[in-house]
Amino acid sequence: GGPASLSRFRGALVAGVLGDCIGGEFEGAEEVPMESVLQHLSSLDDETKGTGILEYSDDTAMARCVAQSLLTRTGFDEHDMARRFAKEYSASPHRGYGAGVIQVLKKLSSPQLNDVYQPARDQFNGRGSFGNGGAMRAAPFALAFPDLSDVKRFAHLGAMLTHSCSLGYNGAVLQALAVHLSLQGALDLPHQFISRLIKEMEEVEGDEAARNDARILKEAEKPFCERLHRIRDLMDRSKVSIEEVISELGNGIAALHSVPTAIFCVLHCLQPRECLPESYGGVERTIAYSLALGGDTDTIACMAGAIAGAHYGIETIPLSWIRCCEGVEDADQYAERLYKLYHQSQIVI
Ligand code: F2R
Ligand code: MG
Ligand code: MG
């Protein structure tokens, strides 16, 4: 479809859920041979193997809260979103949440709480979390707001409800920006896509808080920009091994070690790859490649899936994958409703 078509909206949310559900199999694994990935994926096609329904984890549980809140409030409402996170956690605590964020979610359920951002600020002795939990749920922000400055602003605030370290919330901003640009068709020109992300993140990472956090954590002055430059270098190479991707970009639970990696997975899989079946479409290639990196596979595949789904659209996603993942129908409905919200807010009165 054309820029910001319904197919792209559906692709983004559905492929995000698939990445989470399918990627859960390998989360935390140090090495994942491509052979094991392909076996896992082919078992999804084979109904006789009785894979059953693959459950979604915290990534999708929280993204659903973001989508529901943006739709119900027709925009960003921090109190409503915080309430939904807390309620979802208390109803279903065994979705594999991060060890630290659980404290925030418990505090958010207190009726006495006035400042919904305070529990996140108290994390890690006041330094805040740099985990990828803000980024893993950021895609719906790109689908709710057509304006790029709104996407940045609300992805930042939405992440701050649990992640007050700039290395956490700026990962969410980067992920939302990547989905936003992909939705516009920007991945048709991959080098321009990455340059645009660098330009936007130069501004995002230019503020005092980001510089301060980077200094304390002994990272580069603008850590996400530095990783985006590494992606550009990797893109220009004719061959890149999985080991090089992991050592240059990471595959861990920190936003800095996973959001740029997810973006690289999408870019690397824009063309067919030798290690992947020729029959695979772009979303299949992207998710398969993300799993082969090991580490935080559900989250990297979820984020890469959302960016790739916004590029290729819903029609490219195999039905066999859709059928075996929990929460896909809901994601599809949220996508349709967000599509309407997005296009309504573009009407100039
Ligand atoms: N938690 C997991 N996977 C672990 C295994 C789960 C297990 N399989 C199960 O079944 O239970 N996955 C999910 O967590 C990631 C998102 O985490 P989030 O929301 O960012 O959580 P948190 O706790 O804020 O941060 C994660 C960890 O990062 C370290 N960390 C963060 N900030 C830190 C700081 N300032 N100083 C030191 N360490 C910091 C801590 O170890 C946190 O626990 C996703 O992968 C999701 O799938
Ligand atoms: Mg998870
Ligand atoms: Mg994870």
XYZ file of C-alpha atoms in Angstrom, residues 5-19 63 136 138-140 142-143 175 178-180 182-183 283 287 301-317 331-332 335 338:
51
model
C -2.079 2.795 4.284
C -4.259 0.523 6.406
C -2.151 -2.451 5.305
C 0.959 -0.839 6.820
C -0.828 -0.079 10.121
C -2.041 -3.680 10.388
C 1.384 -5.011 9.383
C 3.100 -2.971 12.109
C 0.970 -4.119 15.033
C 0.498 -7.704 13.873
C 4.184 -8.325 13.079
C 5.135 -6.801 16.454
C 2.975 -9.394 18.227
C 4.396 -12.195 16.050
C 7.973 -11.185 16.880
C 1.796 -2.374 23.827
C 9.209 -2.599 23.133
C 6.440 2.222 21.448
C 4.958 1.295 18.037
C 1.363 2.459 18.764
C 3.729 6.113 15.661
C 0.299 4.893 14.595
C 11.751 2.897 17.906
C 11.588 4.138 12.940
C 7.984 2.875 12.760
C 6.766 6.375 11.816
C 8.609 3.098 7.779
C 4.873 3.796 7.673
C 8.650 -9.847 7.535
C 11.874 -12.048 12.317
C 11.923 -9.480 17.000
C 8.927 -7.523 18.328
C 10.547 -4.152 17.555
C 12.009 -5.266 14.221
C 8.649 -6.888 13.371
C 6.792 -3.609 13.934
C 9.180 -1.618 11.713
C 9.187 -4.321 9.007
C 5.403 -4.815 9.188
C 4.902 -1.067 8.618
C 7.034 -1.375 5.476
C 5.752 -4.592 3.873
C 2.120 -4.509 5.047
C -0.224 -7.193 6.357
C -0.548 -9.141 3.084
C 3.038 -10.407 3.301
C 2.593 -12.100 6.685
C -3.718 -6.137 17.416
C -5.399 -6.086 14.012
C -4.478 -1.093 14.018
C -5.522 3.754 15.121
